[in-house]
Amino acid sequence: MKVRLVSGTHFSAAHRLHRDDWDEETNRRVVDKCNNPHGHGHTYGLEVTVEGEVDPETGYVIDFGDQKRTVHDAVIRHVDRRHLNFDVPFLQGVNPTAENIAAGIWRELAPRVDPARLVRVALHETERNSVVYEGGAK
């Protein structure tokens, strides 16, 4: 029997959407207020979904406490109250859009959720704007 577990958390971080290979006018036109030279912040919501077989002995796919610790150790402790452009090793060299942040979180978590399998990372940048990443090429 396969079951999916969804756990949620949040973190606060700053970022600036900016491409060095674009001039200032292009950056302002494309990313608007998100190109503030000093950055801006969000309180991000993060949902992590794993899937796996239920262990007949424990009744778990993975213990929720273990999943929470894994998410904290692999992601939250690196991003909470940080500037995503400068302070987060797994985002170095990446324009920290919600899409790129979600893919970076995926790369950090996917190898760490055994015996489950990571199936979804949902990143809520605001109440109305979310990104869902389900693996793939990036």
CSV table of N, CA and C in Angstrom, one decimal:
chain,number,residue,atom,x,y,z
A,1,MET,N,0.8,-1.2,0.0
A,1,MET,CA,0.0,0.0,0.0
A,1,MET,C,0.9,1.2,0.0
A,2,LYS,N,0.8,2.1,-1.0
A,2,LYS,CA,1.5,3.3,-1.1
A,2,LYS,C,0.7,4.4,-0.5
A,3,VAL,N,1.4,5.3,0.3
A,3,VAL,CA,0.8,6.4,0.9
A,3,VAL,C,1.7,7.6,0.7
A,4,ARG,N,1.1,8.8,0.7
A,4,ARG,CA,1.8,10.0,0.6
A,4,ARG,C,1.7,10.8,1.9
A,5,LEU,N,2.8,11.3,2.4
A,5,LEU,CA,2.8,12.1,3.6
A,5,LEU,C,3.2,13.5,3.2
A,6,VAL,N,2.5,14.5,3.7
A,6,VAL,CA,2.7,15.9,3.4
A,6,VAL,C,3.0,16.6,4.7
A,7,SER,N,4.2,17.3,4.8
A,7,SER,CA,4.5,18.0,6.0
A,7,SER,C,4.8,19.5,5.5
A,8,GLY,N,4.4,20.4,6.4
A,8,GLY,CA,4.5,21.8,6.1
A,8,GLY,C,5.4,22.5,7.1
A,9,THR,N,6.0,23.6,6.7
A,9,THR,CA,6.8,24.4,7.5
A,9,THR,C,6.9,25.8,6.9
A,10,HIS,N,7.7,26.7,7.4
A,10,HIS,CA,7.9,28.0,6.8
A,10,HIS,C,9.3,28.5,7.1
A,11,PHE,N,9.7,29.5,6.4
A,11,PHE,CA,10.9,30.2,6.7
A,11,PHE,C,10.8,31.6,6.1
A,12,SER,N,11.6,32.5,6.7
A,12,SER,CA,11.7,33.9,6.2
A,12,SER,C,13.0,34.1,5.6
A,13,ALA,N,13.0,34.8,4.4
A,13,ALA,CA,14.3,35.0,3.7
A,13,ALA,C,14.1,36.2,2.8
A,14,ALA,N,15.2,36.8,2.5
A,14,ALA,CA,15.3,37.9,1.5
A,14,ALA,C,15.9,37.4,0.2
A,15,HIS,N,15.6,38.1,-0.9
A,15,HIS,CA,16.2,37.8,-2.2
A,15,HIS,C,16.1,39.0,-3.1
A,16,ARG,N,16.9,38.9,-4.1
A,16,ARG,CA,16.8,39.9,-5.2
A,16,ARG,C,16.8,39.2,-6.5
A,17,LEU,N,15.8,39.4,-7.3
A,17,LEU,CA,15.8,38.8,-8.6
A,17,LEU,C,16.5,39.8,-9.6
A,18,HIS,N,17.6,39.2,-10.1
A,18,HIS,CA,18.5,40.1,-10.9
A,18,HIS,C,19.4,39.2,-11.8
A,19,ARG,N,19.6,39.7,-13.0
A,19,ARG,CA,20.6,39.0,-13.9
A,19,ARG,C,21.7,40.0,-14.2
A,20,ASP,N,22.9,39.6,-13.9
A,20,ASP,CA,24.1,40.4,-14.2
A,20,ASP,C,24.3,40.6,-15.6
A,21,ASP,N,23.9,39.7,-16.5
A,21,ASP,CA,24.1,39.8,-17.9
A,21,ASP,C,23.0,40.7,-18.6
A,22,TRP,N,22.0,41.2,-17.8
A,22,TRP,CA,21.0,42.2,-18.3
A,22,TRP,C,21.4,43.6,-17.8
A,23,ASP,N,21.1,44.6,-18.5
A,23,ASP,CA,21.3,45.9,-18.0
A,23,ASP,C,20.2,46.3,-17.0
A,24,GLU,N,20.4,47.4,-16.3
A,24,GLU,CA,19.4,47.8,-15.2
A,24,GLU,C,18.0,47.9,-15.7
A,25,GLU,N,17.9,48.6,-16.9
A,25,GLU,CA,16.5,48.8,-17.5
A,25,GLU,C,15.8,47.5,-17.7
A,26,THR,N,16.5,46.5,-18.3
A,26,THR,CA,15.9,45.2,-18.6
A,26,THR,C,15.5,44.5,-17.3
A,27,ASN,N,16.4,44.5,-16.3
A,27,ASN,CA,16.1,43.9,-15.0
A,27,ASN,C,14.9,44.6,-14.4
A,28,ARG,N,14.8,45.9,-14.4
A,28,ARG,CA,13.6,46.6,-13.8
A,28,ARG,C,12.3,46.2,-14.6
A,29,ARG,N,12.4,46.2,-15.9
A,29,ARG,CA,11.3,45.9,-16.7
A,29,ARG,C,10.8,44.4,-16.5
A,30,VAL,N,11.7,43.5,-16.4
A,30,VAL,CA,11.3,42.1,-16.4
A,30,VAL,C,10.9,41.7,-14.9
A,31,VAL,N,11.6,42.1,-13.9
A,31,VAL,CA,11.3,41.6,-12.6
A,31,VAL,C,10.8,42.7,-11.7
A,32,ASP,N,10.6,43.9,-12.2
A,32,ASP,CA,9.9,45.0,-11.5
A,32,ASP,C,10.5,45.2,-10.1
A,33,LYS,N,9.6,45.3,-9.1
A,33,LYS,CA,9.9,45.6,-7.7
A,33,LYS,C,10.8,44.5,-7.1
A,34,CYS,N,10.8,43.3,-7.6
A,34,CYS,CA,11.7,42.2,-7.1
A,34,CYS,C,13.1,42.5,-7.4
A,35,ASN,N,13.5,43.6,-8.1
A,35,ASN,CA,14.8,43.9,-8.5
A,35,ASN,C,15.4,45.0,-7.5
A,36,ASN,N,14.7,45.3,-6.4
A,36,ASN,CA,15.2,46.2,-5.5
A,36,ASN,C,16.7,45.9,-5.2
A,37,PRO,N,17.6,46.9,-5.3
A,37,PRO,CA,19.0,46.6,-5.1
A,37,PRO,C,19.4,46.0,-3.7
A,38,HIS,N,18.6,46.2,-2.7
A,38,HIS,CA,18.9,45.6,-1.4
A,38,HIS,C,18.1,44.4,-1.1
A,39,GLY,N,17.3,44.0,-2.1
A,39,GLY,CA,16.4,42.8,-1.9
A,39,GLY,C,15.1,43.1,-1.3
A,40,HIS,N,14.3,42.1,-1.0
A,40,HIS,CA,13.1,42.2,-0.3
A,40,HIS,C,12.8,40.8,0.3
A,41,GLY,N,11.9,40.7,1.2
A,41,GLY,CA,11.7,39.5,1.9
A,41,GLY,C,10.3,38.9,1.8
A,42,HIS,N,10.3,37.6,2.1
A,42,HIS,CA,9.0,36.8,2.1
A,42,HIS,C,9.1,35.9,3.4
A,43,THR,N,7.9,35.6,3.8
A,43,THR,CA,7.8,34.4,4.7
A,43,THR,C,7.2,33.3,3.8
A,44,TYR,N,8.1,32.4,3.4
A,44,TYR,CA,7.7,31.3,2.5
A,44,TYR,C,7.0,30.2,3.3
A,45,GLY,N,6.0,29.6,2.7
A,45,GLY,CA,5.5,28.3,3.2
A,45,GLY,C,6.1,27.2,2.3
A,46,LEU,N,6.4,26.1,3.0
A,46,LEU,CA,7.0,25.0,2.3
A,46,LEU,C,6.2,23.7,2.6
A,47,GLU,N,5.8,23.0,1.6
A,47,GLU,CA,5.1,21.7,1.8
A,47,GLU,C,6.0,20.7,1.1
A,48,VAL,N,6.3,19.6,1.8
A,48,VAL,CA,7.1,18.5,1.2
A,48,VAL,C,6.3,17.3,1.3
A,49,THR,N,6.2,16.6,0.1
A,49,THR,CA,5.4,15.4,0.0
A,49,THR,C,6.3,14.2,-0.4
A,50,VAL,N,6.2,13.2,0.4
A,50,VAL,CA,7.0,11.9,0.1
A,50,VAL,C,6.0,10.8,0.0
A,51,GLU,N,6.4,9.8,-0.7
A,51,GLU,CA,5.5,8.6,-1.0
A,51,GLU,C,6.3,7.3,-0.7
A,52,GLY,N,5.6,6.3,-0.3
A,52,GLY,CA,6.3,5.1,-0.1
A,52,GLY,C,5.3,4.0,0.4
A,53,GLU,N,5.9,2.8,0.6
A,53,GLU,CA,5.1,1.7,1.1
A,53,GLU,C,5.0,1.8,2.6
A,54,VAL,N,3.9,1.5,3.2
A,54,VAL,CA,3.7,1.5,4.6
A,54,VAL,C,4.4,0.3,5.2
A,55,ASP,N,5.3,0.5,6.1
A,55,ASP,CA,6.0,-0.6,6.8
A,55,ASP,C,5.0,-1.3,7.7
A,56,PRO,N,4.8,-2.6,7.5
A,56,PRO,CA,3.8,-3.3,8.3
A,56,PRO,C,4.1,-3.4,9.8
A,57,GLU,N,5.3,-3.2,10.1
A,57,GLU,CA,5.7,-3.3,11.5
A,57,GLU,C,5.4,-2.0,12.2
A,58,THR,N,5.8,-0.9,11.6
A,58,THR,CA,5.6,0.4,12.3
A,58,THR,C,4.3,1.1,11.9
A,59,GLY,N,3.8,0.8,10.7
A,59,GLY,CA,2.6,1.5,10.2
A,59,GLY,C,3.0,2.8,9.5
A,60,TYR,N,4.3,3.1,9.4
A,60,TYR,CA,4.8,4.4,8.8
A,60,TYR,C,5.3,4.1,7.4
A,61,VAL,N,5.2,5.2,6.6
A,61,VAL,CA,6.0,5.3,5.4
A,61,VAL,C,7.4,5.8,5.8
A,62,ILE,N,7.3,6.9,6.6
A,62,ILE,CA,8.5,7.5,7.3
A,62,ILE,C,7.9,8.2,8.5
A,63,ASP,N,8.6,8.3,9.5
A,63,ASP,CA,8.1,8.9,10.7
A,63,ASP,C,8.0,10.4,10.5
A,64,PHE,N,6.9,11.1,10.8
A,64,PHE,CA,6.8,12.5,10.6
A,64,PHE,C,7.9,13.3,11.3
A,65,GLY,N,8.3,12.9,12.5
A,65,GLY,CA,9.4,13.5,13.2
A,65,GLY,C,10.7,13.5,12.4
A,66,ASP,N,10.9,12.3,11.8
A,66,ASP,CA,12.2,12.2,11.0
A,66,ASP,C,12.1,13.1,9.7
A,67,GLN,N,10.9,13.1,9.1
A,67,GLN,CA,10.7,14.0,7.9
A,67,GLN,C,10.9,15.4,8.3
A,68,LYS,N,10.4,15.8,9.4
A,68,LYS,CA,10.5,17.2,9.9
A,68,LYS,C,12.0,17.6,10.1
A,69,ARG,N,12.7,16.7,10.8
A,69,ARG,CA,14.1,16.9,11.1
A,69,ARG,C,14.9,17.0,9.8
A,70,THR,N,14.6,16.1,8.8
A,70,THR,CA,15.3,16.1,7.5
A,70,THR,C,15.1,17.4,6.8
A,71,VAL,N,13.9,17.9,6.7
A,71,VAL,CA,13.6,19.2,6.1
A,71,VAL,C,14.3,20.3,6.8
A,72,HIS,N,14.3,20.3,8.1
A,72,HIS,CA,15.0,21.3,8.8
A,72,HIS,C,16.5,21.3,8.6
A,73,ASP,N,17.1,20.1,8.7
A,73,ASP,CA,18.5,20.0,8.6
A,73,ASP,C,19.0,20.3,7.2
A,74,ALA,N,18.3,19.8,6.2
A,74,ALA,CA,18.7,19.9,4.8
A,74,ALA,C,18.4,21.3,4.2
A,75,VAL,N,17.3,21.9,4.7
A,75,VAL,CA,16.8,23.1,4.0
A,75,VAL,C,16.7,24.3,5.0
A,76,ILE,N,15.8,24.2,5.9
A,76,ILE,CA,15.4,25.3,6.8
A,76,ILE,C,16.6,26.0,7.5
A,77,ARG,N,17.4,25.2,8.0
A,77,ARG,CA,18.6,25.9,8.8
A,77,ARG,C,19.5,26.7,7.8
A,78,HIS,N,19.4,26.4,6.5
A,78,HIS,CA,20.3,27.1,5.6
A,78,HIS,C,19.6,28.3,5.0
A,79,VAL,N,18.2,28.4,5.0
A,79,VAL,CA,17.5,29.5,4.3
A,79,VAL,C,16.8,30.4,5.3
A,80,ASP,N,16.5,30.0,6.5
A,80,ASP,CA,15.7,30.8,7.4
A,80,ASP,C,16.5,32.0,7.8
A,81,ARG,N,16.0,33.2,7.6
A,81,ARG,CA,16.6,34.5,8.0
A,81,ARG,C,17.9,34.7,7.3
A,82,ARG,N,17.9,34.3,6.0
A,82,ARG,CA,19.1,34.5,5.2
A,82,ARG,C,18.7,35.3,3.9
A,83,HIS,N,19.8,35.8,3.3
A,83,HIS,CA,19.6,36.4,2.0
A,83,HIS,C,19.9,35.3,0.9
A,84,LEU,N,18.9,34.9,0.2
A,84,LEU,CA,19.1,33.7,-0.7
A,84,LEU,C,20.1,33.9,-1.8
A,85,ASN,N,20.4,35.2,-2.2
A,85,ASN,CA,21.4,35.4,-3.2
A,85,ASN,C,22.8,35.2,-2.7
A,86,PHE,N,23.0,35.3,-1.4
A,86,PHE,CA,24.4,35.3,-0.9
A,86,PHE,C,24.7,34.2,0.1
A,87,ASP,N,23.7,33.8,0.9
A,87,ASP,CA,24.0,33.0,2.1
A,87,ASP,C,23.7,31.5,2.0
A,88,VAL,N,23.1,31.1,0.9
A,88,VAL,CA,22.7,29.7,0.8
A,88,VAL,C,23.5,28.9,-0.2
A,89,PRO,N,24.3,28.0,0.3
A,89,PRO,CA,25.2,27.3,-0.7
A,89,PRO,C,24.5,26.6,-1.8
A,90,PHE,N,23.3,26.0,-1.5
A,90,PHE,CA,22.7,25.3,-2.6
A,90,PHE,C,22.0,26.2,-3.6
A,91,LEU,N,22.0,27.5,-3.4
A,91,LEU,CA,21.4,28.4,-4.4
A,91,LEU,C,22.5,29.3,-5.0
A,92,GLN,N,23.8,29.1,-4.7
A,92,GLN,CA,24.8,29.9,-5.3
A,92,GLN,C,24.8,29.9,-6.8
A,93,GLY,N,24.9,31.1,-7.4
A,93,GLY,CA,24.9,31.2,-8.8
A,93,GLY,C,23.6,31.1,-9.5
A,94,VAL,N,22.5,31.0,-8.7
A,94,VAL,CA,21.2,30.8,-9.3
A,94,VAL,C,20.3,32.1,-8.9
A,95,ASN,N,19.6,32.6,-9.9
A,95,ASN,CA,18.7,33.7,-9.7
A,95,ASN,C,17.5,33.1,-8.8
A,96,PRO,N,17.4,33.5,-7.5
A,96,PRO,CA,16.5,32.9,-6.6
A,96,PRO,C,15.0,33.2,-6.8
A,97,THR,N,14.5,32.8,-8.0
A,97,THR,CA,13.0,32.8,-8.2
A,97,THR,C,12.4,31.7,-7.4
A,98,ALA,N,11.1,31.8,-7.2
A,98,ALA,CA,10.4,30.7,-6.5
A,98,ALA,C,10.7,29.4,-7.2
A,99,GLU,N,10.7,29.4,-8.5
A,99,GLU,CA,10.9,28.2,-9.3
A,99,GLU,C,12.3,27.6,-9.0
A,100,ASN,N,13.3,28.4,-9.0
A,100,ASN,CA,14.7,27.9,-8.7
A,100,ASN,C,14.9,27.5,-7.3
A,101,ILE,N,14.2,28.2,-6.4
A,101,ILE,CA,14.3,27.8,-4.9
A,101,ILE,C,13.7,26.4,-4.8
A,102,ALA,N,12.5,26.2,-5.3
A,102,ALA,CA,11.8,24.9,-5.2
A,102,ALA,C,12.7,23.8,-5.8
A,103,ALA,N,13.3,24.0,-6.9
A,103,ALA,CA,14.2,23.0,-7.5
A,103,ALA,C,15.4,22.8,-6.7
A,104,GLY,N,16.0,23.8,-6.1
A,104,GLY,CA,17.1,23.7,-5.2
A,104,GLY,C,16.7,22.9,-3.9
A,105,ILE,N,15.6,23.1,-3.4
A,105,ILE,CA,15.1,22.4,-2.2
A,105,ILE,C,14.9,20.9,-2.6
A,106,TRP,N,14.4,20.7,-3.7
A,106,TRP,CA,14.2,19.3,-4.2
A,106,TRP,C,15.6,18.6,-4.2
A,107,ARG,N,16.6,19.2,-4.8
A,107,ARG,CA,17.9,18.6,-4.9
A,107,ARG,C,18.5,18.3,-3.5
A,108,GLU,N,18.2,19.1,-2.6
A,108,GLU,CA,18.7,18.9,-1.2
A,108,GLU,C,18.0,17.7,-0.5
A,109,LEU,N,16.7,17.6,-0.8
A,109,LEU,CA,15.9,16.6,0.0
A,109,LEU,C,15.8,15.3,-0.7
A,110,ALA,N,15.8,15.2,-2.0
A,110,ALA,CA,15.5,13.9,-2.7
A,110,ALA,C,16.4,12.8,-2.2
A,111,PRO,N,17.7,13.0,-2.0
A,111,PRO,CA,18.5,11.8,-1.5
A,111,PRO,C,18.4,11.5,0.0
A,112,ARG,N,17.6,12.3,0.7
A,112,ARG,CA,17.6,12.2,2.1
A,112,ARG,C,16.3,11.6,2.8
A,113,VAL,N,15.4,11.2,2.0
A,113,VAL,CA,14.1,10.8,2.5
A,113,VAL,C,13.8,9.3,2.5
A,114,ASP,N,14.9,8.5,2.4
A,114,ASP,CA,14.7,7.1,2.4
A,114,ASP,C,14.1,6.6,3.7
A,115,PRO,N,13.2,5.7,3.7
A,115,PRO,CA,12.9,4.8,2.6
A,115,PRO,C,11.8,5.3,1.7
A,116,ALA,N,11.3,6.5,1.9
A,116,ALA,CA,10.3,7.1,1.1
A,116,ALA,C,11.0,7.7,-0.2
A,117,ARG,N,10.1,8.3,-1.0
A,117,ARG,CA,10.6,8.9,-2.3
A,117,ARG,C,9.9,10.3,-2.3
A,118,LEU,N,10.7,11.3,-2.6
A,118,LEU,CA,10.2,12.7,-2.7
A,118,LEU,C,9.4,12.8,-4.0
A,119,VAL,N,8.2,13.3,-3.9
A,119,VAL,CA,7.3,13.4,-5.0
A,119,VAL,C,6.9,14.8,-5.3
A,120,ARG,N,7.0,15.7,-4.3
A,120,ARG,CA,6.5,17.1,-4.6
A,120,ARG,C,7.1,18.1,-3.5
A,121,VAL,N,7.5,19.2,-4.1
A,121,VAL,CA,7.9,20.3,-3.2
A,121,VAL,C,7.0,21.5,-3.6
A,122,ALA,N,6.2,22.0,-2.7
A,122,ALA,CA,5.4,23.2,-3.0
A,122,ALA,C,5.9,24.4,-2.2
A,123,LEU,N,6.3,25.4,-2.9
A,123,LEU,CA,6.8,26.6,-2.2
A,123,LEU,C,5.8,27.8,-2.4
A,124,HIS,N,5.3,28.3,-1.3
A,124,HIS,CA,4.3,29.4,-1.3
A,124,HIS,C,5.1,30.7,-1.0
A,125,GLU,N,5.3,31.5,-2.0
A,125,GLU,CA,6.0,32.8,-1.8
A,125,GLU,C,5.1,33.8,-1.2
A,126,THR,N,3.8,33.8,-1.5
A,126,THR,CA,2.8,34.7,-0.9
A,126,THR,C,1.6,33.9,-0.7
A,127,GLU,N,0.5,34.5,-0.2
A,127,GLU,CA,-0.8,33.8,-0.1
A,127,GLU,C,-1.3,33.4,-1.4
A,128,ARG,N,-1.0,34.1,-2.4
A,128,ARG,CA,-1.6,33.9,-3.8
A,128,ARG,C,-0.6,33.3,-4.8
A,129,ASN,N,0.7,33.2,-4.5
A,129,ASN,CA,1.6,32.8,-5.5
A,129,ASN,C,2.4,31.6,-4.9
A,130,SER,N,2.3,30.5,-5.6
A,130,SER,CA,3.0,29.2,-5.2
A,130,SER,C,3.6,28.6,-6.5
A,131,VAL,N,4.6,27.8,-6.2
A,131,VAL,CA,5.3,27.0,-7.2
A,131,VAL,C,5.3,25.5,-6.7
A,132,VAL,N,5.0,24.6,-7.6
A,132,VAL,CA,5.0,23.2,-7.3
A,132,VAL,C,6.1,22.6,-8.2
A,133,TYR,N,7.0,21.8,-7.6
A,133,TYR,CA,8.1,21.1,-8.3
A,133,TYR,C,8.0,19.7,-8.0
A,134,GLU,N,8.0,18.8,-9.1
A,134,GLU,CA,7.8,17.4,-8.9
A,134,GLU,C,9.0,16.6,-9.6
A,135,GLY,N,10.1,17.2,-9.5
A,135,GLY,CA,11.3,16.6,-10.0
A,135,GLY,C,11.5,16.9,-11.5
A,136,GLY,N,12.4,16.3,-12.1
A,136,GLY,CA,12.7,16.6,-13.5
A,136,GLY,C,14.1,17.0,-13.8
A,137,ALA,N,14.2,17.7,-14.9
A,137,ALA,CA,15.6,17.9,-15.4
A,137,ALA,C,16.4,18.9,-14.6
A,138,LYS,N,15.9,19.8,-13.8
A,138,LYS,CA,16.7,20.8,-13.1
A,138,LYS,C,17.2,20.3,-11.9
